[in-house]
CSV table of C-alpha atoms and ligand atoms in Angstrom, one decimal:
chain,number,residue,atom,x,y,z
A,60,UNK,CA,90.9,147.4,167.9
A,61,UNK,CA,91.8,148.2,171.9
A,62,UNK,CA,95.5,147.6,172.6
A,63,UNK,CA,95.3,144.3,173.8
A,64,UNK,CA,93.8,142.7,170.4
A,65,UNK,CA,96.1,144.9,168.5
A,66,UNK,CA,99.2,143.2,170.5
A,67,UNK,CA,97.9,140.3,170.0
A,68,UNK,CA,97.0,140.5,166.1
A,69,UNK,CA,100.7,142.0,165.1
A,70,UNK,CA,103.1,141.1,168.1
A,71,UNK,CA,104.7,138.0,168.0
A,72,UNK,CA,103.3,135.6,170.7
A,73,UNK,CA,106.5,135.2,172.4
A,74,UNK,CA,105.1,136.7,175.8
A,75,UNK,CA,101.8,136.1,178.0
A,76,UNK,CA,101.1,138.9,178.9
A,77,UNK,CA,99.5,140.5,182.2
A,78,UNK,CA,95.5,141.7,181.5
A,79,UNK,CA,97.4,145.5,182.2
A,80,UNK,CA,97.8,147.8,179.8
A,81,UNK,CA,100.4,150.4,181.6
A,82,UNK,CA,100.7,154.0,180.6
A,83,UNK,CA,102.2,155.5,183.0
A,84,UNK,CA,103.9,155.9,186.2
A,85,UNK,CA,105.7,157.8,188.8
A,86,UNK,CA,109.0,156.0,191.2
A,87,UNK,CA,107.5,152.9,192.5
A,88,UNK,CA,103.6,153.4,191.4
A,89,UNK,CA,102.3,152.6,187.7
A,90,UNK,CA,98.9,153.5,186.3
A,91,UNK,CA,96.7,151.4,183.8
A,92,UNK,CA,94.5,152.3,181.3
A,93,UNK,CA,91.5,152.8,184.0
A,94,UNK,CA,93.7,155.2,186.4
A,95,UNK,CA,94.1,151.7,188.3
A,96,UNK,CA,97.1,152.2,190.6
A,97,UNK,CA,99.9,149.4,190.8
A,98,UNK,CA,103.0,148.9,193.6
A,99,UNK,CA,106.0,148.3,190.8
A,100,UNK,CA,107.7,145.4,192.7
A,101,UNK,CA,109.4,144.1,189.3
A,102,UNK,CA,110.7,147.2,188.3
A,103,UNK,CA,110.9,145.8,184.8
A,104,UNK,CA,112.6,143.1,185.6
A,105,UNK,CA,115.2,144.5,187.5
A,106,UNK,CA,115.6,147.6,184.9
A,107,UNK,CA,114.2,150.8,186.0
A,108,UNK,CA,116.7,151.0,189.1
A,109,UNK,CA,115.2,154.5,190.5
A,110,UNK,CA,111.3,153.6,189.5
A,111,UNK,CA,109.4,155.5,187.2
A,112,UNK,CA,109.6,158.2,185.4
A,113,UNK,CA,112.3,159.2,187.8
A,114,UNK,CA,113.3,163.1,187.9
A,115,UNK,CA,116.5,162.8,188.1
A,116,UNK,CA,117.3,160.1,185.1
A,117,UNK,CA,114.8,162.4,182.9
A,118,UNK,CA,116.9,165.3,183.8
A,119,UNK,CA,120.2,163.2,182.6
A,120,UNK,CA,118.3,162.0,179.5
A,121,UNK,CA,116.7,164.6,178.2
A,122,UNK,CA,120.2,166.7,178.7
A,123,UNK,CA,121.6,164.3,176.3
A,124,UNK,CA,119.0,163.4,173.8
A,125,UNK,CA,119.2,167.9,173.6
A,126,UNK,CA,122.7,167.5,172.3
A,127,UNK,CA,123.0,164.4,170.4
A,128,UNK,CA,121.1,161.2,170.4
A,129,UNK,CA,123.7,159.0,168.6
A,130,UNK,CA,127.1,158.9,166.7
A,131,UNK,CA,128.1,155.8,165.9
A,132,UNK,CA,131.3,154.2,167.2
A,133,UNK,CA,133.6,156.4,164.5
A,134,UNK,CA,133.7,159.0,167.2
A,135,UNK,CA,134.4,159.8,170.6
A,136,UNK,CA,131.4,160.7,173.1
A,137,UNK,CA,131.2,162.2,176.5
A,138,UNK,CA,129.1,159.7,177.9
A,139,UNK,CA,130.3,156.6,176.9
A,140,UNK,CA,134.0,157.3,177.8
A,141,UNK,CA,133.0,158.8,181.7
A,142,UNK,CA,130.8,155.4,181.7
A,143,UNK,CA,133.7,153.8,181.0
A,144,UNK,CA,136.1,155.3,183.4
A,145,UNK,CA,132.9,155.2,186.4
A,146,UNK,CA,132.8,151.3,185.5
A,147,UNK,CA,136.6,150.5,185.7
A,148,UNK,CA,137.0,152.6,188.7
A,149,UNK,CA,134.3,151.3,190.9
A,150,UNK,CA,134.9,148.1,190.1
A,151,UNK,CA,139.0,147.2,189.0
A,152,UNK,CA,138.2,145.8,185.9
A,153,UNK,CA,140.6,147.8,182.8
A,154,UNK,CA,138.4,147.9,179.6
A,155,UNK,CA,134.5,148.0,179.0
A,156,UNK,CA,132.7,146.6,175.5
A,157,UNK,CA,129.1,148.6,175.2
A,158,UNK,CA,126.2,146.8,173.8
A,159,UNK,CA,122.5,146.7,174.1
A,160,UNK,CA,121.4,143.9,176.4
A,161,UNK,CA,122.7,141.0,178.7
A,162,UNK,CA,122.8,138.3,175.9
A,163,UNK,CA,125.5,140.6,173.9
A,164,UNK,CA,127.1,141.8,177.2
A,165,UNK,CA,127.6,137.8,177.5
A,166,UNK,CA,128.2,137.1,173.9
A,167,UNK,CA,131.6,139.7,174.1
A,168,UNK,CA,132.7,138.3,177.2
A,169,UNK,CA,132.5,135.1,175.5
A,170,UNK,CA,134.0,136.1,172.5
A,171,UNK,CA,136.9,137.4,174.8
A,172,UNK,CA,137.2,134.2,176.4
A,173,UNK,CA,137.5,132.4,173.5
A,174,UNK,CA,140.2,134.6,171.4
A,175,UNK,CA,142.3,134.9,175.1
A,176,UNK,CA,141.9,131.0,175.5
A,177,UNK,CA,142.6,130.3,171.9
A,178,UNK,CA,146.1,132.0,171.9
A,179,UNK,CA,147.5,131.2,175.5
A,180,UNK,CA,146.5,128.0,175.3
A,181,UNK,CA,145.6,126.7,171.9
A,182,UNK,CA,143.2,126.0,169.8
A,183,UNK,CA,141.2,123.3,171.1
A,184,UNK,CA,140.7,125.4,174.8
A,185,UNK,CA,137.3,126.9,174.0
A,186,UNK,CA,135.1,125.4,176.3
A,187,UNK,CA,133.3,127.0,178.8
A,188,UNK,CA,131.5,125.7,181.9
A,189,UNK,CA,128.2,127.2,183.0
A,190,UNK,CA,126.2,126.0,186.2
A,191,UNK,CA,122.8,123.9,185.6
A,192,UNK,CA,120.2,125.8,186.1
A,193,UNK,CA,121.7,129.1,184.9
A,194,UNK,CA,120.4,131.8,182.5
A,195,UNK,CA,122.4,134.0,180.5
A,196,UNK,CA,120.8,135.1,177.2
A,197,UNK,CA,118.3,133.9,174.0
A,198,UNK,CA,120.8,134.5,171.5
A,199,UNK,CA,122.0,130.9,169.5
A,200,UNK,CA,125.5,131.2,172.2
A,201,UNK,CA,123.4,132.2,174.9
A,202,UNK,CA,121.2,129.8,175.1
A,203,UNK,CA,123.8,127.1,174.7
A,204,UNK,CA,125.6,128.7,178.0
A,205,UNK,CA,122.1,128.1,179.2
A,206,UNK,CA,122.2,125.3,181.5
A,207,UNK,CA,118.1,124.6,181.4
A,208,UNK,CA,117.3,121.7,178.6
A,209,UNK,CA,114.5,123.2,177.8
A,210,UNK,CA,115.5,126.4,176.6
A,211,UNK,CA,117.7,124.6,174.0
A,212,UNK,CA,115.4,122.1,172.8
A,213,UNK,CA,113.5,123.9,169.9
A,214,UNK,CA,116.7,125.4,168.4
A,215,UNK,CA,119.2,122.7,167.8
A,216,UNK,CA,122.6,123.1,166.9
A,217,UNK,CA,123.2,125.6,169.3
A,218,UNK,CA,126.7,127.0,169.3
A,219,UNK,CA,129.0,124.4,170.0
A,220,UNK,CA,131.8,124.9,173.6
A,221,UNK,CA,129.6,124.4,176.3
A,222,UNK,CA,129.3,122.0,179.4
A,223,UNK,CA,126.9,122.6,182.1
A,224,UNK,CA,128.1,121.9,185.6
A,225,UNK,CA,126.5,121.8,189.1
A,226,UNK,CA,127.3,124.1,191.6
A,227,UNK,CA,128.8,123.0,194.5
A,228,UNK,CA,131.0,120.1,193.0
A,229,UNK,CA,134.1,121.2,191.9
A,230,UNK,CA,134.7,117.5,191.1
A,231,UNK,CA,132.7,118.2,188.3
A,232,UNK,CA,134.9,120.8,186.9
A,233,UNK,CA,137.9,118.3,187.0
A,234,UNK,CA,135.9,115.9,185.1
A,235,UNK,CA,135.0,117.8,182.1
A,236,UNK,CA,138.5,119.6,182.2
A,237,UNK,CA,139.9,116.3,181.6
A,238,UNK,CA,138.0,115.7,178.7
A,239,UNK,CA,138.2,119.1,176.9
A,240,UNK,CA,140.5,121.8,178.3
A,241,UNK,CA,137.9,124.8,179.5
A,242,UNK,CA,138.8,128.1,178.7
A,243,UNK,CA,136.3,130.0,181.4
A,244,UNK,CA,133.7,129.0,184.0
A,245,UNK,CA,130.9,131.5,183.9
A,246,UNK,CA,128.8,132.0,186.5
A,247,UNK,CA,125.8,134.0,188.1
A,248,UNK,CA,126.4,135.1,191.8
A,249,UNK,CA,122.1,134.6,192.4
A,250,UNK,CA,120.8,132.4,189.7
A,251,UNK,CA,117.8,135.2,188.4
A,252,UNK,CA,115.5,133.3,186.1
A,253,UNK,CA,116.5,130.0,187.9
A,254,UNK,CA,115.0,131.0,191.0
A,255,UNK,CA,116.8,133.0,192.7
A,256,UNK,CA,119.5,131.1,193.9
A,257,UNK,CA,122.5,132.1,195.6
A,258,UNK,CA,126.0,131.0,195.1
A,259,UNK,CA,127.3,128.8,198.0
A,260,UNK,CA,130.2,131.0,199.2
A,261,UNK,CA,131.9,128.0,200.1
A,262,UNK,CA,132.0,126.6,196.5
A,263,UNK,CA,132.4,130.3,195.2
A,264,UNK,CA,135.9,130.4,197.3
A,265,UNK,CA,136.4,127.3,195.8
A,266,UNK,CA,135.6,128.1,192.3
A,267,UNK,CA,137.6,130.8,192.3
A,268,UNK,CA,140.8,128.6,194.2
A,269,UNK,CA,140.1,126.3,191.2
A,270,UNK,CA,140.2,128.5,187.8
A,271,UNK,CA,143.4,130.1,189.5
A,272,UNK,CA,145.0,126.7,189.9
A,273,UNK,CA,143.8,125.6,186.6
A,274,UNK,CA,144.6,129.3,184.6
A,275,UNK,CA,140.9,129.1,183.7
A,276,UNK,CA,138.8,132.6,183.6
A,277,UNK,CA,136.3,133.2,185.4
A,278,UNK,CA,133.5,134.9,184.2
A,279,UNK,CA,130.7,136.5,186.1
A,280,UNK,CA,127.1,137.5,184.3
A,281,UNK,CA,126.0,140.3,186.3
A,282,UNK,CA,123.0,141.3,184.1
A,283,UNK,CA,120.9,141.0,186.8
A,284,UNK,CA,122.2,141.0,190.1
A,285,UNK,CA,124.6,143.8,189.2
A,286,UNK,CA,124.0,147.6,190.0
A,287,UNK,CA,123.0,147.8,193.1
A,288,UNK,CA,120.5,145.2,193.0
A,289,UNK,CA,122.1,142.9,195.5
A,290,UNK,CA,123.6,145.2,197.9
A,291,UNK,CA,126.7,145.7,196.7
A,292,UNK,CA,127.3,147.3,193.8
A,293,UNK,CA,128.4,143.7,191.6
A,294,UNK,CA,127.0,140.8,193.4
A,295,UNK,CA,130.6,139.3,193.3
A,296,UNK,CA,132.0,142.0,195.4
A,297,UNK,CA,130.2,140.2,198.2
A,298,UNK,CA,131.6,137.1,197.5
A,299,UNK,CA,135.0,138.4,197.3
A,300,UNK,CA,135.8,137.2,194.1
A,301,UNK,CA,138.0,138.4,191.4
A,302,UNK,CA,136.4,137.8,187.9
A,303,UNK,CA,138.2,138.0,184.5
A,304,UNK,CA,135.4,139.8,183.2
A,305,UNK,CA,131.9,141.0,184.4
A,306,UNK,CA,128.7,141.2,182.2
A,307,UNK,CA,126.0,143.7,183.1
A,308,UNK,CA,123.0,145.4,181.4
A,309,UNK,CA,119.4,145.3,183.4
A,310,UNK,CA,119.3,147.9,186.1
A,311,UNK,CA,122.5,149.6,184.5
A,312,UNK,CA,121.0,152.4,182.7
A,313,UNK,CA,117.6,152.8,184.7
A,314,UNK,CA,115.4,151.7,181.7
A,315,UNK,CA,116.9,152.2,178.6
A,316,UNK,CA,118.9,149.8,176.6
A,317,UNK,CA,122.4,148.9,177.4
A,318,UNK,CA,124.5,146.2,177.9
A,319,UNK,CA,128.4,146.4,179.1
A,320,UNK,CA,131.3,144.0,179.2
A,321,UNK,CA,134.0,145.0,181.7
A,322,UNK,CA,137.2,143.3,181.2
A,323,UNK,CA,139.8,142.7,183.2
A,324,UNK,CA,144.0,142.6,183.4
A,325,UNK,CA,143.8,139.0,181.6
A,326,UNK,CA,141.0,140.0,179.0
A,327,UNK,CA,142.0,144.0,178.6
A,328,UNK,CA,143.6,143.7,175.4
A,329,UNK,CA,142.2,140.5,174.0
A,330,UNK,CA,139.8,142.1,171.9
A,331,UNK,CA,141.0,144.5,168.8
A,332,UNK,CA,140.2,146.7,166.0
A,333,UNK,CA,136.9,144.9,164.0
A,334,UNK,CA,137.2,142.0,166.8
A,335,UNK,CA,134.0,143.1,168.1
A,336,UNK,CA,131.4,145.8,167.8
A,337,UNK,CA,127.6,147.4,168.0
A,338,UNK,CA,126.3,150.2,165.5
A,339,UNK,CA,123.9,151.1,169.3
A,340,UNK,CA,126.7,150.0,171.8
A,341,UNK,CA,127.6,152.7,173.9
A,342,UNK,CA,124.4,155.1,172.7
A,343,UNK,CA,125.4,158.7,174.2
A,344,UNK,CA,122.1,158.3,175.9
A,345,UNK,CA,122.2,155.3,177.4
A,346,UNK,CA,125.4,155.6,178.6
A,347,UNK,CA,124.3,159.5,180.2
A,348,UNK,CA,121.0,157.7,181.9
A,349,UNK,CA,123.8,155.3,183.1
A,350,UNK,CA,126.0,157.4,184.7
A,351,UNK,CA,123.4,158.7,186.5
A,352,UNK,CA,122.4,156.0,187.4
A,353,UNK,CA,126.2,154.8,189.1
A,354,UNK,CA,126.2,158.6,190.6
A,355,UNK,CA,123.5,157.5,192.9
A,356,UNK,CA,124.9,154.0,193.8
A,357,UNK,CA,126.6,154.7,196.5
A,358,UNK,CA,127.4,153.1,200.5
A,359,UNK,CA,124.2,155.0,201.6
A,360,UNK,CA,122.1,153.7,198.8
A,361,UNK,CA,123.7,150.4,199.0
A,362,UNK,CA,123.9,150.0,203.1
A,363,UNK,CA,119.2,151.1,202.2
A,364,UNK,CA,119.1,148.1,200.0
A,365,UNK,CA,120.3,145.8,202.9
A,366,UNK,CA,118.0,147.6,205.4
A,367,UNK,CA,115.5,147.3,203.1
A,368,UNK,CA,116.4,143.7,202.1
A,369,UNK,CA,116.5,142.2,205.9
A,370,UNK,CA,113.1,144.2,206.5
A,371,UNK,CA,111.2,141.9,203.7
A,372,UNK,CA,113.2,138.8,205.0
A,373,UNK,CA,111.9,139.3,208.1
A,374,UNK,CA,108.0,139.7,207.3
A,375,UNK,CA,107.9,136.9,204.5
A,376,UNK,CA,110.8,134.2,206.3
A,377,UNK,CA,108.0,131.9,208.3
A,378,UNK,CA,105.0,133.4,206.9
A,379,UNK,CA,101.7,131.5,206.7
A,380,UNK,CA,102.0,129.3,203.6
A,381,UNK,CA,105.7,130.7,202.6
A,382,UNK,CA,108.5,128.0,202.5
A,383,UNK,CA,111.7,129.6,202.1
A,384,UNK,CA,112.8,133.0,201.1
A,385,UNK,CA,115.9,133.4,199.0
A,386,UNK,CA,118.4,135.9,197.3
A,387,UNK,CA,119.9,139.1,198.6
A,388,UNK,CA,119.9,142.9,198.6
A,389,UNK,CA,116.1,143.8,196.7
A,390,UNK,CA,116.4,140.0,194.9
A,391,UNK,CA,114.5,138.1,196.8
A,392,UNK,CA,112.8,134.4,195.9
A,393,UNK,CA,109.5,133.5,198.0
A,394,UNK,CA,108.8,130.2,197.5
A,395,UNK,CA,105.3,129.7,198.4
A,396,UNK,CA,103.2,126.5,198.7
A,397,UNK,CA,100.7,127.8,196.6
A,398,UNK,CA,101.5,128.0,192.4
A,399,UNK,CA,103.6,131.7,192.5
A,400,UNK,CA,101.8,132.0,189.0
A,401,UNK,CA,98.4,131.9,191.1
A,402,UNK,CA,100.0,134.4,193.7
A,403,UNK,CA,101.0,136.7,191.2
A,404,UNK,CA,98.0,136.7,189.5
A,405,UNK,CA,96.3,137.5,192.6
A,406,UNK,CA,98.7,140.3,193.9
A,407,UNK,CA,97.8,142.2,190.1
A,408,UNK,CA,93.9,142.1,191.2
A,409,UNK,CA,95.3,143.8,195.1
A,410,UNK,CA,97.2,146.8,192.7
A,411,UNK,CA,100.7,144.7,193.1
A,412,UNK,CA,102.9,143.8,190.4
A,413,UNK,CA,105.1,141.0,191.4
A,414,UNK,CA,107.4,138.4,189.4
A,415,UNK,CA,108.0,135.0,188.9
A,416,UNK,CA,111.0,132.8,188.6
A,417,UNK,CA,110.0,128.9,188.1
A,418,UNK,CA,108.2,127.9,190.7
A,419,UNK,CA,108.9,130.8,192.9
A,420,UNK,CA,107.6,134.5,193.5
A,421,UNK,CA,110.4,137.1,193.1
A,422,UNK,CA,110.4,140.5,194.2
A,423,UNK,CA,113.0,143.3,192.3
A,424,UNK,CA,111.4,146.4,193.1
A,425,UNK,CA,113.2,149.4,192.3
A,426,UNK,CA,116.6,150.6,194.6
A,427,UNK,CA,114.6,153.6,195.8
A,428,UNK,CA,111.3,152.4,196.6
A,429,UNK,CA,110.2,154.1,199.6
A,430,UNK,CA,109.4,151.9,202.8
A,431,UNK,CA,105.5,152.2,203.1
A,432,UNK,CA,105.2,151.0,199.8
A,433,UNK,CA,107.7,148.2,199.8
A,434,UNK,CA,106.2,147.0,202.9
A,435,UNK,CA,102.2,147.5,201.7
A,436,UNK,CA,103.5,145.3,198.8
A,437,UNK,CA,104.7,142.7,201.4
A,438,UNK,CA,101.8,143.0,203.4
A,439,UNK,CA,99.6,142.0,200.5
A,440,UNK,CA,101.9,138.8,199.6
A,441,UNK,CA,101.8,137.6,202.5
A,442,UNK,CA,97.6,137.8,203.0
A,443,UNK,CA,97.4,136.3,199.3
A,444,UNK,CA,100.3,133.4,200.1
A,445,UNK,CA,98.2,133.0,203.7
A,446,UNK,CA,94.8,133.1,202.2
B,556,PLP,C1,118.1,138.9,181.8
B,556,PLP,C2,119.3,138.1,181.8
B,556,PLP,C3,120.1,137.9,180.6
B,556,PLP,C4,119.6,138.4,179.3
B,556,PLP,O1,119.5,139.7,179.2
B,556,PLP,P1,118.7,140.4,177.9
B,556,PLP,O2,118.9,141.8,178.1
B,556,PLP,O3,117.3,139.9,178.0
B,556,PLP,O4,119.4,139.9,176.7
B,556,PLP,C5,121.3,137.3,180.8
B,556,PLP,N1,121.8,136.9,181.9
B,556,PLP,C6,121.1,137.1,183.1
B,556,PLP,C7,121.6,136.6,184.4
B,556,PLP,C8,119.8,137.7,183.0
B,556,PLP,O5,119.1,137.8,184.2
């Protein structure tokens, strides 16, 4: 059997799949099966921050995986501490929780929420408000913190201690405060799988006015926009706001798995012995490809993202057939008036691998991805939109 009927024999058929088979791939290019060269513009969806096969990340991970490849979390590692300390430095927050992806990032920060709620303000305070629209895992909790019907409908009872609100009406908050005392609002600075959707900064401000009024937390899911991705290196840094606790995982450790929960002042010390835990959380090799990574996130990289970010703005904003453009930093939304499905399909057959989000085209190429190619990419969207 080739691959593809091998996939499809003993895979579960949770994914369509691309007709591409990739095996390989250097920064910003990947190769099929038939040498058949590709413009990465999805960068795994947002994962393998510095492309390909990077030099650099293979030099931190094959460093590691030479000493030891994993420990458990009965002893201290290198890695996972200096991740630590990079994390809380760079960003405020006091205390990180390692895991493997964004739905467990998001279930600790939950679970922090809850216990913090729980004993400052009783029992019945574990509600948590999440914006319609949202995405922020597949996990039973995740899903309920979900604000898209759809994902919920197949897999009733979901956890219980969530209400979905929409952004930009803070009334709304009031309302289900009133009924049931929320312990956190948790929110995503650019709605990701919703279609790349920015926060209103107005309603941000206000957000954040409100949970501080209210002593409600205010959590922030980062697992996508965060690292870089945006611009900054957490998407809520350019909003100015102060979160309780920030989840992250995509981009974070360039393409291998790992998830973290950063916690802050009010959350630091919520969580104790057997509270919470992951035999892979914190993998010493995740966590050296991660601090990597953060090495190379810095005001140069981060001021090229915007450069590069305003460049694709400007070819794609007004384009024949494109709409509206959305996002910020490399995670931009091209809403098109043809099917984005249909577009993307197209760009794979022009050697460019793009993304969806509902109805839209999204683009998440990787932090590094050198000019010509982001804007040969570009060029071929917009003759496939315009065509
Ligand atoms: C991808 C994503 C998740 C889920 O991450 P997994 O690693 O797939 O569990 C959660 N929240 C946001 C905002 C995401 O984009």
């Amino acid at each position: 059997m080739s691959i593809r009927e091998l996939d499809q024999t003993y895979v579960a058929n949770t994914y369509r799949r691309f007709p591409v088979e990739i095996v390989s791939g250097k920064g910003s290019l990947v190769y099929d099966t038939d040498g058949r060269e590709y413009i990465d513009m999805g960068s795994g969806i947002a994962v393998t921050s510095f492309g390909v096969a990077d030099e650099i990340w293979q030099r931190a991970v094959i460093e590691q995986i030479g000493k030891v490849q994993h420990t458990s979390n009965l002893y201290y590692t290198e890695p996972c501490a200096k991740l630590a300390e990079a994390l809380c430095t760079r960003t405020g927050m006091k205390k990180v929780f390692f895991s493997n992806s964004g739905a467990e990032a998001n279930e600790c920060m939950i679970k922090a929420a809850r216990k913090c709620a729980a004993e400052n303000k009783g029992p019945d305070c574990f509600t948590i408000a999440t914006l319609t629209g949202s995405f922020h895992g597949r996990t039973v909790t995740t899903l309920a913190a979900t604000g898209q019907a759809h994902y919920h409908e197949l897999f009733q009872p979901l956890t219980p201690g969530f209400a979905a609100v929409d952004a930009g009406d803070i009334a709304q908050l009031d309302d289900v405060n009133a009924k049931t005392p929320l312990a956190a609002v948790m929110i995503e600075c650019i709605q990701g799988e919703g279609g790349v959707i920015p926060l209103d900064p107005a309603y941000a401000e206000a957000l954040s006015a409100w949970t501080a009024a209210h002593n409600v937390l205010l959590l922030v899911d980062e697992v996508q926009t965060g690292n870089g991705r945006t611009g900054a290196l957490y998407a809520y840094m350019n909003y100015g706001l102060t979160p309780d606790a920030v989840s992250t995982a995509k981009g974070l450790a360039g393409g291998l798995p790992l998830g973290a929960t950063m916690l802050g002042e009010r959350l630091e010390s919520v969580l104790g012995y057997g509270d919470h835990g992951s035999t892979f959380g914190g993998n010493p090799v995740s966590c050296a490809a991660a601090l990597s990574v953060l090495s190379r996130i810095d005001d140069d990289l981060l001021a090229d993202v915007r450069r590069k970010s305003r460049a694709v703005f400007e070819a794609l904003d007004g384009a024949p057939g494109v709409e509206s453009v959305s996002g910020m930093g490399l995670m931009i939304g091209v809403r098109c008036v043809k099917p984005a499905a249909e577009v993307v399909a197209k760009c794979i057959g022009r050697g460019v691998l793009f993304l969806t989000a509902k109805d839209k085209g999204r683009l998440l190429p990787a932090l590094n991805i050198p000019d010509e190619l982001l804007m040969k990419a570009v060029g071929i969207l917009k003759e496939v939109i315009a065509d």
